[in-house]
Short mmCIF file of C-alpha atoms in Angstrom, two decimals:
data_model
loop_
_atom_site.label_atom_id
_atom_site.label_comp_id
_atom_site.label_asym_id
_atom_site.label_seq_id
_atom_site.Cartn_x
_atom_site.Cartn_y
_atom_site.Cartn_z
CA UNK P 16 0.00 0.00 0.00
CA UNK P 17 2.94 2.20 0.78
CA UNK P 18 4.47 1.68 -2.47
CA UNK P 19 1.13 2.09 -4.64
CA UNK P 20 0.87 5.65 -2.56
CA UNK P 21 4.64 6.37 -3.50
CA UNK P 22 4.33 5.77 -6.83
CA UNK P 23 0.83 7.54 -6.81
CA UNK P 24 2.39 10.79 -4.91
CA UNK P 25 5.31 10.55 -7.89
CA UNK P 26 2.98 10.82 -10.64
CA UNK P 27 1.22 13.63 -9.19
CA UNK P 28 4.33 15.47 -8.87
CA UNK P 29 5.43 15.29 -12.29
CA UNK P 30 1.80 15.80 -13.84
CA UNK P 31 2.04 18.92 -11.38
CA UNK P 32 5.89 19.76 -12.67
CA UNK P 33 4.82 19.49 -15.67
CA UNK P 34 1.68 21.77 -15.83
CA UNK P 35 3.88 24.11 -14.17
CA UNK P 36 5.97 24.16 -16.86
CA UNK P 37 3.06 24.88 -19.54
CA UNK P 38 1.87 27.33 -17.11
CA UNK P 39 5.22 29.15 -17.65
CA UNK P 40 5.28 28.38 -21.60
CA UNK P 41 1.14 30.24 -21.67
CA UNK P 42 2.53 33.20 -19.74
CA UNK P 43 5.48 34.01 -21.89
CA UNK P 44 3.62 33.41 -25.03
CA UNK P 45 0.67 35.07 -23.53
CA UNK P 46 2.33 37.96 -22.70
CA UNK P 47 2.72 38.06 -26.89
CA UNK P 48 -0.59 37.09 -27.84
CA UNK P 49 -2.32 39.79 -25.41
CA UNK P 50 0.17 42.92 -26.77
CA UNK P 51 -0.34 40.82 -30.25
CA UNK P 52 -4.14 41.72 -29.71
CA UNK P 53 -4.37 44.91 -28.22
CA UNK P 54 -1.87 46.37 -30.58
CA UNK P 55 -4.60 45.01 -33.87
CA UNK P 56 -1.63 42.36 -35.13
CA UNK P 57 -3.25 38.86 -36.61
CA UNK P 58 -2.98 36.00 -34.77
CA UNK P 59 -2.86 32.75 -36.53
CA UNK P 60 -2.55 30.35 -33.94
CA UNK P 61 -1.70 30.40 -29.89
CA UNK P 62 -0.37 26.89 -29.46
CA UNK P 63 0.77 25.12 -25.88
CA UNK P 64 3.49 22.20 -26.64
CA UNK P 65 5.01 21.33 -29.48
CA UNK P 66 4.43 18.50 -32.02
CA UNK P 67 1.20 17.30 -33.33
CA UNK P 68 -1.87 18.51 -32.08
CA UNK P 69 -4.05 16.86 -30.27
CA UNK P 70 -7.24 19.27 -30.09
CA UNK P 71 -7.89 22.68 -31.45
CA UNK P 72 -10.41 24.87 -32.05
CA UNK P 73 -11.07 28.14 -33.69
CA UNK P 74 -12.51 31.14 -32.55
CA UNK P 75 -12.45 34.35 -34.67
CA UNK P 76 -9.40 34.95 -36.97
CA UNK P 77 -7.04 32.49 -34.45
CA UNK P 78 -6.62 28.78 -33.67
CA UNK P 79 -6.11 27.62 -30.36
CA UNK P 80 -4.33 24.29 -30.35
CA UNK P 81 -2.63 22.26 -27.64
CA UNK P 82 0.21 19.94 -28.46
CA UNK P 83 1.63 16.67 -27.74
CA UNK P 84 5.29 17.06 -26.27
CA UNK P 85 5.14 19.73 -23.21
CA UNK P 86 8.28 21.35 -24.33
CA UNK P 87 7.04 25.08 -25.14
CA UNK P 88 4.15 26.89 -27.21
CA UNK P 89 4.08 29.44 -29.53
CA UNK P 90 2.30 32.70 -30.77
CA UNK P 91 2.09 32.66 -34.44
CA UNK P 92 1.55 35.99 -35.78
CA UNK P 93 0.67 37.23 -39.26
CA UNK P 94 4.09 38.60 -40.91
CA UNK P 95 6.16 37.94 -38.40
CA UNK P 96 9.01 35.25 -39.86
CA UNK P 97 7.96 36.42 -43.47
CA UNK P 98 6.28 40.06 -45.01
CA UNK P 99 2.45 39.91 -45.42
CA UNK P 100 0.42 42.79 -47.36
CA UNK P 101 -2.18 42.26 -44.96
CA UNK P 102 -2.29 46.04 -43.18
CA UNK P 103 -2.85 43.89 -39.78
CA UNK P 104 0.52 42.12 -39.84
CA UNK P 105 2.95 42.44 -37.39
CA UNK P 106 5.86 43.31 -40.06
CA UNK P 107 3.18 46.06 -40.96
CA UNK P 108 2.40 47.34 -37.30
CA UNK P 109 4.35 50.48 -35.84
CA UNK P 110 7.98 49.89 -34.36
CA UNK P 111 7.17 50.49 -30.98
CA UNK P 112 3.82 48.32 -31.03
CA UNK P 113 6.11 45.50 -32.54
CA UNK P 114 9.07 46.49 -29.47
CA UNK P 115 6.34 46.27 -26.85
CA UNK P 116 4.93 42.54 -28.28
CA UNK P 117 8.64 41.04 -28.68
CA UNK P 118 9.40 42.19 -24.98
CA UNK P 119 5.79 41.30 -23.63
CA UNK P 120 6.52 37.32 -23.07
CA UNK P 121 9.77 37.96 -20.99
CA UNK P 122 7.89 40.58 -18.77
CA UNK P 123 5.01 38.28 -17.84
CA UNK P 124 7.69 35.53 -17.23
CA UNK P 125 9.33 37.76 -14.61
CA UNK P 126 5.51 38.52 -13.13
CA UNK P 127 4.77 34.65 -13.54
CA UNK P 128 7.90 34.55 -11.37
CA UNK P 129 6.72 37.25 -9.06
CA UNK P 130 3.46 35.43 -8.42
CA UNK P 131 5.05 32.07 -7.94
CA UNK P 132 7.28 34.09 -5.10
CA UNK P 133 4.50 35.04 -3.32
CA UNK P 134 3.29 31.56 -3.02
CA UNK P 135 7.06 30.49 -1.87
CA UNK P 136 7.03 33.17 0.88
CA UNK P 137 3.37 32.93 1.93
CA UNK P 138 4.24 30.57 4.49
CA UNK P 139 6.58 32.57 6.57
CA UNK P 140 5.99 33.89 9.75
CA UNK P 141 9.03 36.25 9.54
CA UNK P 142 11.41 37.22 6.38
CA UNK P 143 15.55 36.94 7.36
CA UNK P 144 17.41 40.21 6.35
CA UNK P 145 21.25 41.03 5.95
CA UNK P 146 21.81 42.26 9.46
CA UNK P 147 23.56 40.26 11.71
CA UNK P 148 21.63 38.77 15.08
CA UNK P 149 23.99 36.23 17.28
CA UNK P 150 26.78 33.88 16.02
CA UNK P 151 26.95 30.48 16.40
CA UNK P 152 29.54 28.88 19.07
CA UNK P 153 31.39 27.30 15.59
CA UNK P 154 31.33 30.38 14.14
CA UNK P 155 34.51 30.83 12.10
CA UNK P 156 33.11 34.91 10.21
CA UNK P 157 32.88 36.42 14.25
CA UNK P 158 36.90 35.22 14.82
CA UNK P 159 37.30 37.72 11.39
CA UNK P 160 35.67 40.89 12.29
CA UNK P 161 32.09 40.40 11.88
CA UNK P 162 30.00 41.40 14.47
CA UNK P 163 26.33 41.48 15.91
CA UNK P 164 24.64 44.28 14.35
CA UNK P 165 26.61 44.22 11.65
CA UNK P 166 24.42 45.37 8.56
CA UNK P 167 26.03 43.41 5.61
CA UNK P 168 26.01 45.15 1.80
CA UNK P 169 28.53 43.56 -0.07
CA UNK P 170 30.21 40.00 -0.46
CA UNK P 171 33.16 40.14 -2.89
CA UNK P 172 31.82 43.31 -4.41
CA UNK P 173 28.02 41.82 -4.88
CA UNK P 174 25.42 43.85 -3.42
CA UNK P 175 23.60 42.31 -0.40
CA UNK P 176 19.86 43.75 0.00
CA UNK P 177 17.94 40.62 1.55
CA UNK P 178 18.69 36.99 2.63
CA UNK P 179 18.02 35.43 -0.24
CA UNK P 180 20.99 38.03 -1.88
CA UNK P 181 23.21 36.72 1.54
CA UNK P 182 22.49 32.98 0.61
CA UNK P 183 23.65 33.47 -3.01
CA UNK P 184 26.63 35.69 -2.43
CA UNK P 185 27.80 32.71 0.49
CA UNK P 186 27.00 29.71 -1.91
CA UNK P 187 28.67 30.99 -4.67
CA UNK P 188 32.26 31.06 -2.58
CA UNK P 189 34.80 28.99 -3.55
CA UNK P 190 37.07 26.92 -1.56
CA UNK P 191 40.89 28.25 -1.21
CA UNK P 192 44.00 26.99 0.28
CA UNK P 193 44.57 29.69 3.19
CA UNK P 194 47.99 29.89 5.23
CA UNK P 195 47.21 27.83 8.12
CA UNK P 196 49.68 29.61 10.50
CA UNK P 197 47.44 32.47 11.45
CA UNK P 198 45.80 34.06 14.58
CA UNK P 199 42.85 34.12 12.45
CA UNK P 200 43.09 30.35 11.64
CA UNK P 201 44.09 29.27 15.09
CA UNK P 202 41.09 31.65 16.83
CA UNK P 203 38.77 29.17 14.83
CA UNK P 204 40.02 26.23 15.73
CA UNK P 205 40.29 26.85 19.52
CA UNK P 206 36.32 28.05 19.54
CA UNK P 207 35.60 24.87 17.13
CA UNK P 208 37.65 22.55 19.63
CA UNK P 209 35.75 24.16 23.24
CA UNK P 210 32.47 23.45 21.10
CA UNK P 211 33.85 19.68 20.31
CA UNK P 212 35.12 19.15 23.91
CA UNK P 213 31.88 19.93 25.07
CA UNK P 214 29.87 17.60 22.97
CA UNK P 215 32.36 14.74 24.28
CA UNK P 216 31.39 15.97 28.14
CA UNK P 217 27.80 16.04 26.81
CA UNK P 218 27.87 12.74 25.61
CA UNK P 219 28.80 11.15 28.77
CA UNK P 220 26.54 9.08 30.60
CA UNK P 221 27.33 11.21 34.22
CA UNK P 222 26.42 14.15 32.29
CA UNK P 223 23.31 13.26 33.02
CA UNK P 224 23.93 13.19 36.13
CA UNK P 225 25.14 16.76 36.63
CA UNK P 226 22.39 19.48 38.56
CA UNK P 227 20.52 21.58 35.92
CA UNK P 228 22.83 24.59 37.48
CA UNK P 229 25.85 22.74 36.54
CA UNK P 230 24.23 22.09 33.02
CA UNK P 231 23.71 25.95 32.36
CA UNK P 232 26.56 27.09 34.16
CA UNK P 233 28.98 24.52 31.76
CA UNK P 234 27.07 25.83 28.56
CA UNK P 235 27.32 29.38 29.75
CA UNK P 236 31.07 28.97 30.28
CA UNK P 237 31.42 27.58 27.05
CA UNK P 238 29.90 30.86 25.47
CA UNK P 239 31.81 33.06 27.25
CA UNK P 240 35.21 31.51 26.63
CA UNK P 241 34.29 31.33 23.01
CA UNK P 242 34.30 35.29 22.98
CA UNK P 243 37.05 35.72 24.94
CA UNK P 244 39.10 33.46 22.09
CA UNK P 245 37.60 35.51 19.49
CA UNK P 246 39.10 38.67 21.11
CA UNK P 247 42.60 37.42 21.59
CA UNK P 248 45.87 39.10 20.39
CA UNK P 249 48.07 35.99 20.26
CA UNK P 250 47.98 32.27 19.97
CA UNK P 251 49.21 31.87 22.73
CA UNK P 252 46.38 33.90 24.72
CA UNK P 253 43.70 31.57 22.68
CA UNK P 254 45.46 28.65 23.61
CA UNK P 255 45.32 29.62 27.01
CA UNK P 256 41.66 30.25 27.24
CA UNK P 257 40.56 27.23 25.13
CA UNK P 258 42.38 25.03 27.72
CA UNK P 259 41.14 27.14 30.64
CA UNK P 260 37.34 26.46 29.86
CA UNK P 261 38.29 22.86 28.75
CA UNK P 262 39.57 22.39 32.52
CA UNK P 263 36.50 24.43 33.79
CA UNK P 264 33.88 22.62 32.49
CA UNK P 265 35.61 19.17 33.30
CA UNK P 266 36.09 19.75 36.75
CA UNK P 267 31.95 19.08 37.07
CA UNK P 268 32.89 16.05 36.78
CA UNK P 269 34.14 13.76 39.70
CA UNK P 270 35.55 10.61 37.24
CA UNK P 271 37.81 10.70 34.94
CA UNK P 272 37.45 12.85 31.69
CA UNK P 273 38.22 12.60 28.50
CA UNK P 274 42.00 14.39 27.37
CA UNK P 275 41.92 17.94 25.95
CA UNK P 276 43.41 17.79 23.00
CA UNK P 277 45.85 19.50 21.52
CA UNK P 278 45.23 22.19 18.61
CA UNK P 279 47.61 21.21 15.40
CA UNK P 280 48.66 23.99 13.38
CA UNK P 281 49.11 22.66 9.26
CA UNK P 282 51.08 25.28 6.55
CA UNK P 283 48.06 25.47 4.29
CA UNK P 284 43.87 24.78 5.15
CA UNK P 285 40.68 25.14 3.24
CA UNK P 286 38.54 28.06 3.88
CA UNK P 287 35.46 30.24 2.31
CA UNK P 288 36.58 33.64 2.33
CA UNK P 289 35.39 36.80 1.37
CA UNK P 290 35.91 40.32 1.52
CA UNK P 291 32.81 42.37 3.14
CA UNK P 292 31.84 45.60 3.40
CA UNK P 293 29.32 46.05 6.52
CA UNK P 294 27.32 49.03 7.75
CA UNK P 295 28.45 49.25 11.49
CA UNK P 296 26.75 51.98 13.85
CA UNK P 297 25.77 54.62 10.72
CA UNK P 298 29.01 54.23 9.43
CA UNK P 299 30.38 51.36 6.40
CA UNK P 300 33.41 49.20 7.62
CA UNK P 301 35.61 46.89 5.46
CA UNK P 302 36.23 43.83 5.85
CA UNK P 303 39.10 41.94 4.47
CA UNK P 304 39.51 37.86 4.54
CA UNK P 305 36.41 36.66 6.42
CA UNK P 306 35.92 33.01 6.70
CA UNK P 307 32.59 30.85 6.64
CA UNK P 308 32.64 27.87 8.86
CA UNK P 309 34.45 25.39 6.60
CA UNK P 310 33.65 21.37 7.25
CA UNK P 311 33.75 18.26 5.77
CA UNK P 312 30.78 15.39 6.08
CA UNK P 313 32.18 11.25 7.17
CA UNK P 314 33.97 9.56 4.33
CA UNK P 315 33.33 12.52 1.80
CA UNK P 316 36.65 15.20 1.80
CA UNK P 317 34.70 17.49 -0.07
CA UNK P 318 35.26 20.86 1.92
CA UNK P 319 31.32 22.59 2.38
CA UNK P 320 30.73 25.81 4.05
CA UNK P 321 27.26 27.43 5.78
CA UNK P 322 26.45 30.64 7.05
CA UNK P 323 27.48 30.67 10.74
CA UNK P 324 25.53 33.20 11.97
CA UNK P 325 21.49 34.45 12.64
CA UNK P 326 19.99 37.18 11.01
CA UNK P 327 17.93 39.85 12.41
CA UNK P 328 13.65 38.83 11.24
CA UNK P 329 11.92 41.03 9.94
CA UNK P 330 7.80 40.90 11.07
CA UNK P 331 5.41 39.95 8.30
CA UNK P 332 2.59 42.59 7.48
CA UNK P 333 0.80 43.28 4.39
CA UNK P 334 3.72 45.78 3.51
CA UNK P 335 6.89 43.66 4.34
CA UNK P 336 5.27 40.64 1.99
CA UNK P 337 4.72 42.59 -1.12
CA UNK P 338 8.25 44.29 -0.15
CA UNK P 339 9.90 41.11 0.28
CA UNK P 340 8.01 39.28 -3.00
CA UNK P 341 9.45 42.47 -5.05
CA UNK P 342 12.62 42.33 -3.65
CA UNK P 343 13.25 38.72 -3.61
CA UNK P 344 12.29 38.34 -7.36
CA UNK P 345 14.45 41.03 -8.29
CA UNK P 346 17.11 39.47 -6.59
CA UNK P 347 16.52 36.18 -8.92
CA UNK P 348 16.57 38.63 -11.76
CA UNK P 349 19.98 39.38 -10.57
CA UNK P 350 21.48 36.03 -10.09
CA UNK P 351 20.48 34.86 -13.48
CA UNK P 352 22.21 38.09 -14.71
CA UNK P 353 25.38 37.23 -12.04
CA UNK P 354 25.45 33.83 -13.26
CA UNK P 355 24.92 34.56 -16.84
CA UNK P 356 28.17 37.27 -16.44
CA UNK P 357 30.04 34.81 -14.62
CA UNK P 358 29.23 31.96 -17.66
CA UNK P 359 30.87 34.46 -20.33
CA UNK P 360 33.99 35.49 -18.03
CA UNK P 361 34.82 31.60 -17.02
CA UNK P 362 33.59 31.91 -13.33
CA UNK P 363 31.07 29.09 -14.40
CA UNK P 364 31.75 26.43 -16.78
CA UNK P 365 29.47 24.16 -18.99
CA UNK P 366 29.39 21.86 -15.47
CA UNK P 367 27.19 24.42 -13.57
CA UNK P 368 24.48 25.05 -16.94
CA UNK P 369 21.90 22.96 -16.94
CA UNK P 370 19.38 22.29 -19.86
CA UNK P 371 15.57 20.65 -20.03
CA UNK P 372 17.04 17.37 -18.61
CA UNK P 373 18.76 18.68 -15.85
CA UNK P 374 15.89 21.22 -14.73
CA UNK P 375 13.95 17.81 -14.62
CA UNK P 376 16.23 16.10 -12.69
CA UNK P 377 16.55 19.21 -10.36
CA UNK P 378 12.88 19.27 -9.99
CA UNK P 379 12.35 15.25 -8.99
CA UNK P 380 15.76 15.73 -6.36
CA UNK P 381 13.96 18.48 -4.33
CA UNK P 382 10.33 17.25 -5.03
CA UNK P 383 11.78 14.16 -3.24
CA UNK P 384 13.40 15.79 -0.54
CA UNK P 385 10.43 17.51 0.08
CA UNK P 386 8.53 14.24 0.88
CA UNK P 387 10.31 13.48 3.72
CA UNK P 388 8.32 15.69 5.25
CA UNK P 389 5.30 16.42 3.40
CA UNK P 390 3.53 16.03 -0.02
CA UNK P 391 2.80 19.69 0.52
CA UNK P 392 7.12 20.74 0.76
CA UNK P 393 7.37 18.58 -2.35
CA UNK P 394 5.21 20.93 -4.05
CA UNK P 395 6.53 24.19 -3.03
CA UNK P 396 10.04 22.65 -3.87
CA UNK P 397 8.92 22.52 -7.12
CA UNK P 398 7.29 26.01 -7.33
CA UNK P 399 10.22 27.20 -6.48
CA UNK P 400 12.55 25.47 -8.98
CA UNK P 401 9.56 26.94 -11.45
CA UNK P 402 9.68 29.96 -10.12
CA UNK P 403 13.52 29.86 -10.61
CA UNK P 404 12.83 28.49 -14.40
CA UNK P 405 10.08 31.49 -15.12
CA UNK P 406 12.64 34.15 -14.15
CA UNK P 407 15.34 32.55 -16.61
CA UNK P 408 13.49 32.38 -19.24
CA UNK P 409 12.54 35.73 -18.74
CA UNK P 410 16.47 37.15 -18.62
CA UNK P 411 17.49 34.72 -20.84
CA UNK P 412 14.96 35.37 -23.63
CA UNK P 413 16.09 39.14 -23.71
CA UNK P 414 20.05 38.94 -24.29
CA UNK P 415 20.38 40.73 -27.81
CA UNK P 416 20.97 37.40 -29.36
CA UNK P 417 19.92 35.81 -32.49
CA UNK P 418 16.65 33.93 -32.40
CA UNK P 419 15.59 35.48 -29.29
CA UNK P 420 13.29 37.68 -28.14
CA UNK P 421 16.18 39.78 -27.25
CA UNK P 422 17.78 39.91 -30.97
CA UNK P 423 14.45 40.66 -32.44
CA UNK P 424 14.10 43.58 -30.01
CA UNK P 425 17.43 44.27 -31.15
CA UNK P 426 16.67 44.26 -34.81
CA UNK P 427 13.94 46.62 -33.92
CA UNK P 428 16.22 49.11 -32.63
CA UNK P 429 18.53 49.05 -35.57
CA UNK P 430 15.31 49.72 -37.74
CA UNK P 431 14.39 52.38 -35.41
CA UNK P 432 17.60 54.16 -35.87
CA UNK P 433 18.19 53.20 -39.59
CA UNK P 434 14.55 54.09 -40.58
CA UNK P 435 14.15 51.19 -42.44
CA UNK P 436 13.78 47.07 -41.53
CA UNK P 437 16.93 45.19 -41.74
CA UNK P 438 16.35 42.88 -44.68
CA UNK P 439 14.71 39.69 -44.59
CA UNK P 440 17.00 37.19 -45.96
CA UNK P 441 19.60 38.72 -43.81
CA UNK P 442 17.53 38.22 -40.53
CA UNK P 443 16.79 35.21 -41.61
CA UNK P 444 20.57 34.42 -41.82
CA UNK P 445 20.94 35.88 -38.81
CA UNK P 446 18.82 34.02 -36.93
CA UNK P 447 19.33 31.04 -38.59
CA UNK P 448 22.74 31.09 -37.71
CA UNK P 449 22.06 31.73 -33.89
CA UNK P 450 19.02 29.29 -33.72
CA UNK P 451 22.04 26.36 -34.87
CA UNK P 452 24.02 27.74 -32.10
CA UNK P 453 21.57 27.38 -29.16
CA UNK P 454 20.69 24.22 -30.34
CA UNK P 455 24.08 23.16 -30.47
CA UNK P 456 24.30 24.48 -26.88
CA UNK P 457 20.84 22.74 -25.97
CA UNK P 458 22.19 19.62 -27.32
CA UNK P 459 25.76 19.47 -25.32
CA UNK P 460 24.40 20.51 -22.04
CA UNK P 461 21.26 17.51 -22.52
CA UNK P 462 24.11 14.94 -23.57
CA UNK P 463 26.44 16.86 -20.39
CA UNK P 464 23.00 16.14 -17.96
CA UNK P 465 22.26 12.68 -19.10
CA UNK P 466 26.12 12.01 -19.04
CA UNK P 467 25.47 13.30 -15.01
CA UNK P 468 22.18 11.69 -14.49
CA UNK P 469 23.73 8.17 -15.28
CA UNK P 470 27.49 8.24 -14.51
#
């Protein structure tokens, strides 16, 4: 029964991925099918999927058809691949009628997006901001400067406006090989190693045993000792207080405890650093070389890094959600942008672009981890990997590149300034040319995502 519910709950997810999808495909092309309309151009056909049809009908001067394979739509207009005499064709409509239609599908993908938001953040109880609340006791960014009511604006020169600008900036770090010699180095692992030593007294059966006074007094010690290492001047003033609260909290304990160990020092270690810039009491403070707590998980070496530090909430009201939705989306309009910049200048390489197959793949991965807890997180997981999908296609479809949205817009503006259409075969060339190079694209990143999927 389990598994006929399991399977059950799968296809449900993917009919609901999947209509998700089309629901993205009808806003972009409906965004040029309503300017299509108001601005008097034909429209021939409004099509969702691709392929064959399987039903149509018409009504007026347009078919509506939807299509087998769920892989996009389209808005076919009357002149708009080749001239028509007809007065109502788009080739025949004014320039700025024609700019406002060719831009209209990537706007409503970026307010599909901004609806789909909403839904995401309709569930919290409080939105996180950029400021700075309390550390946590492993907290390797306080032993570098950073500091409660610290306001954050930048990572590495990207601009920091909400937390979901803070979780991109962090996860986009990459690992380095830091000299391991440093106060800065040796500050972390002395607050890291009181943290450790206390989970080994924790774990002890006579912990148990200890009065609740004991309990809060040892976890109290362990907190202040922690700041006191973060404020030391020398090595060998940390070493001196890690082994000072190692001793204190031990000596709750009448039998025998476990050794304090001693911290190694290594040449070289791997850290996530970043320079910041912080607003700090009115005033904007620098930052150089702040690390992220750096870790590694059982057998894997892999270094991974978190944010090691709370955040300041911000109360939800009518005001702060359609604040947040605005500026949340816009800061997905700027990662795709980020990302996009980082593709072209080799921060990114074909390994971090992923195509249809890989969006799919994405989309069952965090529809299942969403199950673990409820059918109900596996669909908001995938609203949000839509919402993430709406927003691309959005950016993406208005680079000033052939075969896009963007290089027809562009084409546009050359006729605006030339006063007359760039010719027909030529566009055609044009975007002939650039429709054989996305698909060449298309095509490695599938083969690079099924290559992924199976090895």
């Amino acid at each position: 029964m389990d598994t006929f519910l399991s399977i059950l709950q799968g296809v449900g997810l993917v009919i609901i991925g999947v209509l998700l999808f089309e629901l993205i495909i009808f806003f972009h092309e409906g965004g040029h099918f309503i300017c299509a309309k108001l601005s008097g151009v034909k429209v021939n056909e409004f099509a969702l999927g691709m392929g064959p049809k399987l039903f149509s009908f018409k009504k007026g001067e347009t078919t509506y058809s939807l299509r087998l394979l769920p892989i996009g739509g389209f808005c076919a207009m009357e002149g708009e691949d080749e001239d028509s005499d007809n007065p109502r064709a788009f080739n025949n409509a004014k320039i700025w009628k024609r700019m406002i239609i060719v831009v209209a599908g990537a706007v409503m993908n970026i307010v599909f997006g901004l609806i789909l938001m909403a839904i995401i953040i309709s569930p919290m109880k409080v939105f996180g901001t950029s400021e700075i609340n309390s550390f946590s006791p492993k907290s390797y960014s306080a032993n570098c400067g950073l500091a409660e009511g610290d306001k954050i604006l930048k990572i590495n020169g990207y601009d920091i406006t909400n937390e979901m600008d803070l979780m991109y900036a962090v996860a986009k770090l990459k690992v380095q090989d830091v000299d391991g010699t440093t106060l800065q180095i040796y500050k972390e692992d002395a607050a890291n190693a009181i943290v450790s030593y206390y989970n080994t007294l924790y774990n002890l059966d006579s912990y148990e045993g200890l009065s609740e006074k004991s309990k809060t007094d040892m976890e109290a010690q362990c907190y202040e000792y922690i700041n006191k290492v973060n404020s030391s001047t020398t090595k060998d003033e940390a070493d001196k207080y890690y082994k000072e609260c190692c001793n204190i909290m031990a000596s709750a304990f009448s039998d025998a405890q476990p050794k304090i160990p001693e911290i190694t020092e290594r040449e070289t270690r791997k850290r996530f650093r970043a320079d910041m810039l912080v607003e700090r009491n009115g005033e904007r403070v620098e930052l150089k070389d702040v690390d992220f707590y750096t870790y590694t998980q059982g057998d894997d070496t892999t270094p991974k890094h978190s944010i090691d530090f709370w955040t300041v909430g911000k109360d939800k009201n009518f005001f702060t959600f359609i604040g947040e939705t605005g500026s949340r989306t816009v800061s997905v309009v700027r990662m795709v942008g980020d990302s996009l910049v980082g593709l072209v200048t080799g921060q990114f390489g074909i390994s971090d672009v992923s195509g249809p197959v890989g969006a799919a793949s994405v989309t069952v991965q965090v529809a299942q981890e969403g199950l673990k807890s409820s059918f109900g997180d596996a669909v908001m997981n995938i609203v949000y990997v839509m919402m993430l999908i709406s927003v691309n296609l959005g950016v993406v479809n208005m680079l000033p590149f052939p075969a896009l949205d963007g290089g027809r817009f562009l084409m546009l503006i050359i006729e605006g300034i030339f006063k007359k259409p760039v010719p027909r075969k030529v566009e055609a060339v044009i975007n002939g040319a650039g429709l054989v190079i996305l698909l060449g694209f298309t095509l490695i990143i599938t083969f690079k995502d099924i290559f992924q999927l199976i090895f």
